[in-house]
mmCIF file of C-alpha atoms and ligand atoms in Angstrom:
data_model
loop_
_atom_site.group_PDB
_atom_site.id
_atom_site.type_symbol
_atom_site.label_atom_id
_atom_site.label_comp_id
_atom_site.label_asym_id
_atom_site.label_seq_id
_atom_site.Cartn_x
_atom_site.Cartn_y
_atom_site.Cartn_z
ATOM 1 C CA UNK A 1 -38.828 -41.445 -48.048
ATOM 2 C CA UNK A 2 -38.356 -39.876 -51.487
ATOM 3 C CA UNK A 3 -34.956 -38.662 -52.800
ATOM 4 C CA UNK A 4 -36.138 -35.092 -52.208
ATOM 5 C CA UNK A 5 -36.894 -35.850 -48.622
ATOM 6 C CA UNK A 6 -33.657 -37.621 -48.146
ATOM 7 C CA UNK A 7 -31.937 -34.473 -49.342
ATOM 8 C CA UNK A 8 -34.013 -32.009 -47.429
ATOM 9 C CA UNK A 9 -33.676 -33.850 -44.223
ATOM 10 C CA UNK A 10 -30.061 -34.990 -44.770
ATOM 11 C CA UNK A 11 -28.655 -32.952 -41.870
ATOM 12 C CA UNK A 12 -31.094 -34.788 -39.535
ATOM 13 C CA UNK A 13 -30.436 -38.115 -41.074
ATOM 14 C CA UNK A 14 -26.604 -37.577 -40.558
ATOM 15 C CA UNK A 15 -27.228 -37.359 -36.834
ATOM 16 C CA UNK A 16 -26.403 -40.843 -35.312
ATOM 17 C CA UNK A 17 -29.057 -40.526 -32.606
ATOM 18 C CA UNK A 18 -31.723 -39.514 -35.143
ATOM 19 C CA UNK A 19 -31.014 -41.137 -38.414
ATOM 20 C CA UNK A 20 -33.527 -42.247 -41.064
ATOM 21 C CA UNK A 21 -35.643 -44.049 -38.441
ATOM 22 C CA UNK A 22 -36.056 -40.885 -36.271
ATOM 23 C CA UNK A 23 -36.698 -38.696 -39.253
ATOM 24 C CA UNK A 24 -39.445 -41.098 -40.516
ATOM 25 C CA UNK A 25 -41.093 -40.860 -37.100
ATOM 26 C CA UNK A 26 -41.119 -37.100 -37.384
ATOM 27 C CA UNK A 27 -42.577 -37.361 -40.876
ATOM 28 C CA UNK A 28 -45.326 -39.673 -39.720
ATOM 29 C CA UNK A 29 -46.247 -37.500 -36.695
ATOM 30 C CA UNK A 30 -49.023 -35.072 -35.719
ATOM 31 C CA UNK A 31 -48.062 -32.123 -33.552
ATOM 32 C CA UNK A 32 -50.716 -29.916 -31.906
ATOM 33 C CA UNK A 33 -49.411 -26.392 -31.348
ATOM 34 C CA UNK A 34 -51.782 -24.354 -29.136
ATOM 35 C CA UNK A 35 -50.954 -20.638 -29.556
ATOM 36 C CA UNK A 36 -49.367 -18.937 -32.641
ATOM 37 C CA UNK A 37 -47.715 -16.136 -30.809
ATOM 38 C CA UNK A 38 -44.269 -15.622 -29.291
ATOM 39 C CA UNK A 39 -43.706 -19.193 -28.333
ATOM 40 C CA UNK A 40 -45.752 -20.886 -31.054
ATOM 41 C CA UNK A 41 -44.044 -19.044 -33.843
ATOM 42 C CA UNK A 42 -40.512 -20.477 -33.434
ATOM 43 C CA UNK A 43 -41.918 -23.811 -32.172
ATOM 44 C CA UNK A 44 -44.141 -24.305 -35.262
ATOM 45 C CA UNK A 45 -41.386 -23.045 -37.597
ATOM 46 C CA UNK A 46 -38.886 -25.641 -36.456
ATOM 47 C CA UNK A 47 -41.473 -28.422 -36.377
ATOM 48 C CA UNK A 48 -42.360 -27.526 -40.061
ATOM 49 C CA UNK A 49 -38.669 -27.268 -41.192
ATOM 50 C CA UNK A 50 -37.969 -30.598 -39.460
ATOM 51 C CA UNK A 51 -40.828 -32.184 -41.628
ATOM 52 C CA UNK A 52 -43.497 -33.007 -38.971
ATOM 53 C CA UNK A 53 -46.243 -34.702 -41.067
ATOM 54 C CA UNK A 54 -49.242 -32.798 -39.718
ATOM 55 C CA UNK A 55 -49.201 -29.653 -37.640
ATOM 56 C CA UNK A 56 -52.424 -28.331 -36.162
ATOM 57 C CA UNK A 57 -51.944 -24.625 -35.314
ATOM 58 C CA UNK A 58 -54.607 -23.145 -33.023
ATOM 59 C CA UNK A 59 -55.041 -19.426 -32.109
ATOM 60 C CA UNK A 60 -58.246 -17.417 -31.762
ATOM 61 C CA UNK A 61 -56.461 -13.984 -32.238
ATOM 62 C CA UNK A 62 -55.547 -11.941 -35.263
ATOM 63 C CA UNK A 63 -52.173 -10.409 -36.091
ATOM 64 C CA UNK A 64 -51.543 -7.070 -34.454
ATOM 65 C CA UNK A 65 -48.701 -4.539 -35.062
ATOM 66 C CA UNK A 66 -47.596 -5.036 -31.380
ATOM 67 C CA UNK A 67 -47.132 -8.835 -32.088
ATOM 68 C CA UNK A 68 -44.411 -8.356 -34.776
ATOM 69 C CA UNK A 69 -41.686 -7.589 -32.249
ATOM 70 C CA UNK A 70 -41.436 -11.271 -31.345
ATOM 71 C CA UNK A 71 -44.101 -13.373 -33.173
ATOM 72 C CA UNK A 72 -41.951 -14.294 -36.065
ATOM 73 C CA UNK A 73 -44.548 -16.373 -38.011
ATOM 74 C CA UNK A 74 -46.347 -13.112 -38.915
ATOM 75 C CA UNK A 75 -45.479 -10.208 -41.180
ATOM 76 C CA UNK A 76 -46.550 -6.613 -41.375
ATOM 77 C CA UNK A 77 -48.497 -7.406 -44.595
ATOM 78 C CA UNK A 78 -50.650 -9.963 -42.563
ATOM 79 C CA UNK A 79 -51.678 -7.532 -39.770
ATOM 80 C CA UNK A 80 -55.410 -8.187 -39.249
ATOM 81 C CA UNK A 81 -55.330 -11.698 -40.578
ATOM 82 C CA UNK A 82 -56.102 -14.695 -38.273
ATOM 83 C CA UNK A 83 -52.838 -15.758 -36.644
ATOM 84 C CA UNK A 84 -53.560 -19.407 -37.486
ATOM 85 C CA UNK A 85 -53.919 -18.676 -41.224
ATOM 86 C CA UNK A 86 -50.901 -16.247 -41.115
ATOM 87 C CA UNK A 87 -48.957 -19.149 -39.482
ATOM 88 C CA UNK A 88 -50.118 -21.597 -42.148
ATOM 89 C CA UNK A 89 -48.915 -19.285 -44.941
ATOM 90 C CA UNK A 90 -45.443 -18.848 -43.242
ATOM 91 C CA UNK A 91 -45.042 -22.616 -42.729
ATOM 92 C CA UNK A 92 -46.214 -23.445 -46.261
ATOM 93 C CA UNK A 93 -43.691 -21.094 -47.707
ATOM 94 C CA UNK A 94 -40.840 -22.955 -45.953
ATOM 95 C CA UNK A 95 -42.077 -26.544 -46.227
ATOM 96 C CA UNK A 96 -45.192 -27.080 -48.329
ATOM 97 C CA UNK A 97 -45.065 -30.833 -47.668
ATOM 98 C CA UNK A 98 -46.245 -30.269 -44.068
ATOM 99 C CA UNK A 99 -50.002 -30.640 -43.703
ATOM 100 C CA UNK A 100 -50.775 -27.512 -41.681
ATOM 101 C CA UNK A 101 -54.291 -27.267 -40.216
ATOM 102 C CA UNK A 102 -55.100 -23.726 -39.073
ATOM 103 C CA UNK A 103 -57.814 -23.349 -36.406
ATOM 104 C CA UNK A 104 -58.980 -19.854 -35.456
ATOM 105 C CA UNK A 105 -60.583 -20.594 -32.087
ATOM 106 C CA UNK A 106 -59.931 -20.938 -28.362
ATOM 107 C CA UNK A 107 -59.784 -24.657 -27.802
ATOM 108 C CA UNK A 108 -62.011 -26.135 -25.088
ATOM 109 C CA UNK A 109 -64.175 -28.973 -24.275
ATOM 110 C CA UNK A 110 -64.867 -31.814 -26.717
ATOM 111 C CA UNK A 111 -62.779 -30.200 -29.479
ATOM 112 C CA UNK A 112 -59.719 -29.900 -27.321
ATOM 113 C CA UNK A 113 -60.272 -33.478 -26.234
ATOM 114 C CA UNK A 114 -60.570 -34.748 -29.816
ATOM 115 C CA UNK A 115 -57.529 -32.892 -31.054
ATOM 116 C CA UNK A 116 -55.316 -33.996 -28.152
ATOM 117 C CA UNK A 117 -56.488 -37.597 -28.625
ATOM 118 C CA UNK A 118 -55.271 -37.349 -32.333
ATOM 119 C CA UNK A 119 -51.907 -35.775 -31.623
ATOM 120 C CA UNK A 120 -48.583 -37.462 -30.889
ATOM 121 C CA UNK A 121 -47.267 -34.436 -29.057
ATOM 122 C CA UNK A 122 -48.881 -31.304 -27.672
ATOM 123 C CA UNK A 123 -47.116 -27.926 -27.380
ATOM 124 C CA UNK A 124 -48.583 -25.522 -24.951
ATOM 125 C CA UNK A 125 -47.642 -22.074 -26.298
ATOM 126 C CA UNK A 126 -50.623 -20.276 -24.657
ATOM 127 C CA UNK A 127 -50.594 -17.275 -22.326
ATOM 128 C CA UNK A 128 -53.154 -18.094 -19.694
ATOM 129 C CA UNK A 129 -53.527 -20.492 -16.841
ATOM 130 C CA UNK A 130 -57.069 -21.637 -17.587
ATOM 131 C CA UNK A 131 -56.129 -22.884 -21.066
ATOM 132 C CA UNK A 132 -52.959 -24.433 -19.747
ATOM 133 C CA UNK A 133 -54.842 -26.471 -17.189
ATOM 134 C CA UNK A 134 -57.498 -27.508 -19.720
ATOM 135 C CA UNK A 135 -54.648 -28.715 -22.118
ATOM 136 C CA UNK A 136 -53.025 -30.554 -19.224
ATOM 137 C CA UNK A 137 -56.258 -32.326 -18.254
ATOM 138 C CA UNK A 138 -56.720 -33.550 -21.783
ATOM 139 C CA UNK A 139 -53.101 -34.687 -21.995
ATOM 140 C CA UNK A 140 -53.367 -36.622 -18.793
ATOM 141 C CA UNK A 141 -56.600 -38.211 -19.918
ATOM 142 C CA UNK A 142 -55.170 -39.294 -23.259
ATOM 143 C CA UNK A 143 -51.657 -39.879 -21.949
ATOM 144 C CA UNK A 144 -50.099 -37.552 -24.421
ATOM 145 C CA UNK A 145 -46.705 -35.815 -23.936
ATOM 146 C CA UNK A 146 -47.099 -32.161 -23.170
ATOM 147 C CA UNK A 147 -44.294 -29.638 -23.869
ATOM 148 C CA UNK A 148 -44.959 -26.508 -21.919
ATOM 149 C CA UNK A 149 -43.260 -23.103 -22.320
ATOM 150 C CA UNK A 150 -43.725 -19.686 -20.722
ATOM 151 C CA UNK A 151 -42.021 -16.372 -21.196
ATOM 152 C CA UNK A 152 -42.609 -12.906 -19.633
ATOM 153 C CA UNK A 153 -40.257 -9.906 -19.187
ATOM 154 C CA UNK A 154 -36.836 -11.639 -19.101
ATOM 155 C CA UNK A 155 -37.956 -14.873 -17.423
ATOM 156 C CA UNK A 156 -38.525 -18.109 -19.315
ATOM 157 C CA UNK A 157 -39.655 -21.620 -18.266
ATOM 158 C CA UNK A 158 -39.699 -24.877 -20.237
ATOM 159 C CA UNK A 159 -40.823 -28.314 -19.108
ATOM 160 C CA UNK A 160 -42.112 -31.632 -20.424
ATOM 161 C CA UNK A 161 -44.967 -33.689 -18.920
ATOM 162 C CA UNK A 162 -44.480 -37.126 -20.434
ATOM 163 C CA UNK A 163 -47.829 -38.429 -19.381
ATOM 164 C CA UNK A 164 -47.532 -41.868 -21.067
ATOM 165 C CA UNK A 165 -45.461 -42.761 -18.033
ATOM 166 C CA UNK A 166 -47.269 -43.495 -14.807
ATOM 167 C CA UNK A 167 -44.657 -41.824 -12.562
ATOM 168 C CA UNK A 168 -44.336 -38.650 -14.672
ATOM 169 C CA UNK A 169 -45.650 -35.381 -13.050
ATOM 170 C CA UNK A 170 -48.337 -33.376 -14.800
ATOM 171 C CA UNK A 171 -48.585 -29.560 -15.142
ATOM 172 C CA UNK A 172 -50.973 -29.474 -12.207
ATOM 173 C CA UNK A 173 -48.506 -31.308 -9.984
ATOM 174 C CA UNK A 174 -46.114 -28.349 -10.322
ATOM 175 C CA UNK A 175 -48.648 -25.461 -10.671
ATOM 176 C CA UNK A 176 -51.852 -26.453 -8.858
ATOM 177 C CA UNK A 177 -54.863 -24.769 -10.286
ATOM 178 C CA UNK A 178 -56.465 -23.957 -6.908
ATOM 179 C CA UNK A 179 -53.374 -22.121 -5.769
ATOM 180 C CA UNK A 180 -53.725 -18.341 -5.707
ATOM 181 C CA UNK A 181 -51.371 -17.541 -8.539
ATOM 182 C CA UNK A 182 -50.628 -14.192 -10.064
ATOM 183 C CA UNK A 183 -51.356 -13.685 -13.719
ATOM 184 C CA UNK A 184 -49.704 -10.791 -15.435
ATOM 185 C CA UNK A 185 -50.678 -9.400 -18.759
ATOM 186 C CA UNK A 186 -47.954 -9.353 -21.442
ATOM 187 C CA UNK A 187 -49.222 -6.066 -22.637
ATOM 188 C CA UNK A 188 -48.412 -4.434 -19.286
ATOM 189 C CA UNK A 189 -45.308 -6.262 -18.295
ATOM 190 C CA UNK A 190 -43.579 -6.586 -21.673
ATOM 191 C CA UNK A 191 -41.476 -9.514 -22.890
ATOM 192 C CA UNK A 192 -37.943 -9.603 -24.369
ATOM 193 C CA UNK A 193 -38.323 -10.596 -28.074
ATOM 194 C CA UNK A 194 -35.527 -13.230 -28.345
ATOM 195 C CA UNK A 195 -36.633 -14.855 -25.014
ATOM 196 C CA UNK A 196 -39.740 -16.110 -26.706
ATOM 197 C CA UNK A 197 -37.472 -17.502 -29.519
ATOM 198 C CA UNK A 198 -35.223 -19.373 -27.035
ATOM 199 C CA UNK A 199 -38.156 -20.875 -25.156
ATOM 200 C CA UNK A 200 -40.241 -21.672 -28.257
ATOM 201 C CA UNK A 201 -37.269 -23.310 -29.965
ATOM 202 C CA UNK A 202 -36.562 -25.378 -26.924
ATOM 203 C CA UNK A 203 -40.129 -26.568 -26.938
ATOM 204 C CA UNK A 204 -39.601 -27.638 -30.613
ATOM 205 C CA UNK A 205 -36.415 -29.438 -29.642
ATOM 206 C CA UNK A 206 -38.230 -31.344 -26.867
ATOM 207 C CA UNK A 207 -41.160 -32.171 -29.146
ATOM 208 C CA UNK A 208 -38.913 -33.496 -31.947
ATOM 209 C CA UNK A 209 -36.980 -35.574 -29.487
ATOM 210 C CA UNK A 210 -40.200 -37.157 -28.105
ATOM 211 C CA UNK A 211 -41.522 -37.823 -31.584
ATOM 212 C CA UNK A 212 -38.206 -39.445 -32.710
ATOM 213 C CA UNK A 213 -37.898 -41.359 -29.386
ATOM 214 C CA UNK A 214 -34.408 -40.061 -28.702
ATOM 215 C CA UNK A 215 -32.431 -38.530 -25.875
ATOM 216 C CA UNK A 216 -33.634 -37.593 -22.411
ATOM 217 C CA UNK A 217 -36.639 -35.226 -22.086
ATOM 218 C CA UNK A 218 -37.262 -32.448 -19.575
ATOM 219 C CA UNK A 219 -39.877 -34.714 -17.856
ATOM 220 C CA UNK A 220 -39.546 -34.098 -14.055
ATOM 221 C CA UNK A 221 -37.376 -31.013 -14.636
ATOM 222 C CA UNK A 222 -38.299 -27.348 -15.002
ATOM 223 C CA UNK A 223 -35.738 -25.317 -16.930
ATOM 224 C CA UNK A 224 -35.834 -21.664 -15.964
ATOM 225 C CA UNK A 225 -33.921 -18.956 -17.839
ATOM 226 C CA UNK A 226 -33.063 -15.479 -16.622
ATOM 227 C CA UNK A 227 -32.334 -13.818 -19.966
ATOM 228 C CA UNK A 228 -31.014 -10.645 -18.272
ATOM 229 C CA UNK A 229 -28.062 -12.478 -16.822
ATOM 230 C CA UNK A 230 -28.414 -15.396 -19.330
ATOM 231 C CA UNK A 231 -28.499 -17.888 -16.430
ATOM 232 C CA UNK A 232 -30.199 -21.260 -16.654
ATOM 233 C CA UNK A 233 -31.534 -23.146 -13.686
ATOM 234 C CA UNK A 234 -32.659 -26.746 -13.762
ATOM 235 C CA UNK A 235 -35.149 -27.644 -10.960
ATOM 236 C CA UNK A 236 -36.245 -31.258 -10.378
ATOM 237 C CA UNK A 237 -39.728 -32.000 -9.291
ATOM 238 C CA UNK A 238 -41.807 -35.214 -8.703
ATOM 239 C CA UNK A 239 -45.270 -36.251 -9.377
ATOM 240 C CA UNK A 240 -47.645 -35.222 -6.631
ATOM 241 C CA UNK A 241 -49.369 -38.489 -5.418
ATOM 242 C CA UNK A 242 -52.408 -36.385 -4.252
ATOM 243 C CA UNK A 243 -52.607 -34.385 -7.532
ATOM 244 C CA UNK A 244 -56.240 -33.597 -8.369
ATOM 245 C CA UNK A 245 -55.557 -34.146 -12.007
ATOM 246 C CA UNK A 246 -53.172 -37.079 -12.426
ATOM 247 C CA UNK A 247 -53.658 -38.667 -8.983
ATOM 248 C CA UNK A 248 -55.460 -41.988 -8.237
ATOM 249 C CA UNK A 249 -58.631 -40.196 -7.074
ATOM 250 C CA UNK A 250 -58.903 -37.993 -10.121
ATOM 251 C CA UNK A 251 -61.797 -38.213 -12.615
ATOM 252 C CA UNK A 252 -59.500 -36.922 -15.372
ATOM 253 C CA UNK A 253 -58.232 -40.452 -15.972
ATOM 254 C CA UNK A 254 -61.852 -41.341 -16.931
ATOM 255 C CA UNK A 255 -64.172 -39.408 -19.232
ATOM 256 C CA UNK A 256 -65.669 -37.458 -16.339
ATOM 257 C CA UNK A 257 -63.435 -34.501 -16.687
ATOM 258 C CA UNK A 258 -65.246 -33.249 -19.770
ATOM 259 C CA UNK A 259 -68.265 -32.501 -17.636
ATOM 260 C CA UNK A 260 -66.452 -29.868 -15.674
ATOM 261 C CA UNK A 261 -67.788 -26.369 -16.176
ATOM 262 C CA UNK A 262 -65.931 -24.169 -18.640
ATOM 263 C CA UNK A 263 -62.562 -23.329 -17.157
ATOM 264 C CA UNK A 264 -62.527 -19.705 -18.212
ATOM 265 C CA UNK A 265 -64.823 -16.952 -19.266
ATOM 266 C CA UNK A 266 -64.825 -16.505 -23.054
ATOM 267 C CA UNK A 267 -63.873 -12.955 -22.791
ATOM 268 C CA UNK A 268 -60.859 -13.492 -20.570
ATOM 269 C CA UNK A 269 -58.025 -11.153 -21.404
ATOM 270 C CA UNK A 270 -54.762 -12.742 -22.566
ATOM 271 C CA UNK A 271 -52.333 -13.005 -19.754
ATOM 272 C CA UNK A 272 -48.806 -14.336 -19.233
ATOM 273 C CA UNK A 273 -47.760 -16.381 -16.335
ATOM 274 C CA UNK A 274 -45.129 -14.951 -14.071
ATOM 275 C CA UNK A 275 -42.132 -16.902 -13.060
ATOM 276 C CA UNK A 276 -42.532 -18.524 -9.689
ATOM 277 C CA UNK A 277 -40.108 -20.486 -7.628
ATOM 278 C CA UNK A 278 -40.914 -24.179 -8.318
ATOM 279 C CA UNK A 279 -40.936 -26.638 -5.478
ATOM 280 C CA UNK A 280 -37.514 -28.286 -5.301
ATOM 281 C CA UNK A 281 -37.142 -31.783 -3.990
HETATM 282 ZN ZN1 ZN B 1 -50.574 -34.077 -11.622
#
């Protein structure tokens, strides 16, 4: 670490649990952030200020005036610009040492697989189930930790699927893809601006802890926030031994999962997940 790095990250280094060793792990890490919207904005900002070595920021959308209420990576001057590039500019302005790789596309198939394989942690900041399940399959296959967040209206959810561990549940264990779930469009339902900040920042916290190897992650716990009453709930859940994705009979552990048909139509409208009651144990 250079003198400038020691100074820049001194308030991290001062933390007994983190120290120079933990900060060095963050500096050496590659974080994949899928989605540069309400959740991806604060998540990417904190990963960049904390000095994560490489940050791949993926979003197929462009900045729109209605995004600015909550998507704090973007500015009015960058309306119309690709969100990934707008995000790169915001992150470079704060910490130019971070290698930000902007990708304007909807990740799928081999490309998603390759990126997940090269990442040390994956942050799901997307707004539709099909992409969430595709990211989960790739993370299960490559045994990469997945930090998942969701926010709609005043309801937020955060969890970690620490898939390097055999007994850790995956996203599909909690939210089975085949289940008839309701998807609700953000544009119709609305979302409270600071809620996305709280959830996205929590995702950054979990990602940095995983990278530094400190603390206890949210693996096996779903944190749910009702921002209207500012009430948090902590629901424990276990791995589903019959899970179609991470279970023993799943092809996802092998390379077969890539041969599945595309999980979503290319023109699918962006949607947000609604908060559901998670299975308690
Ligand atoms: Zn599973």
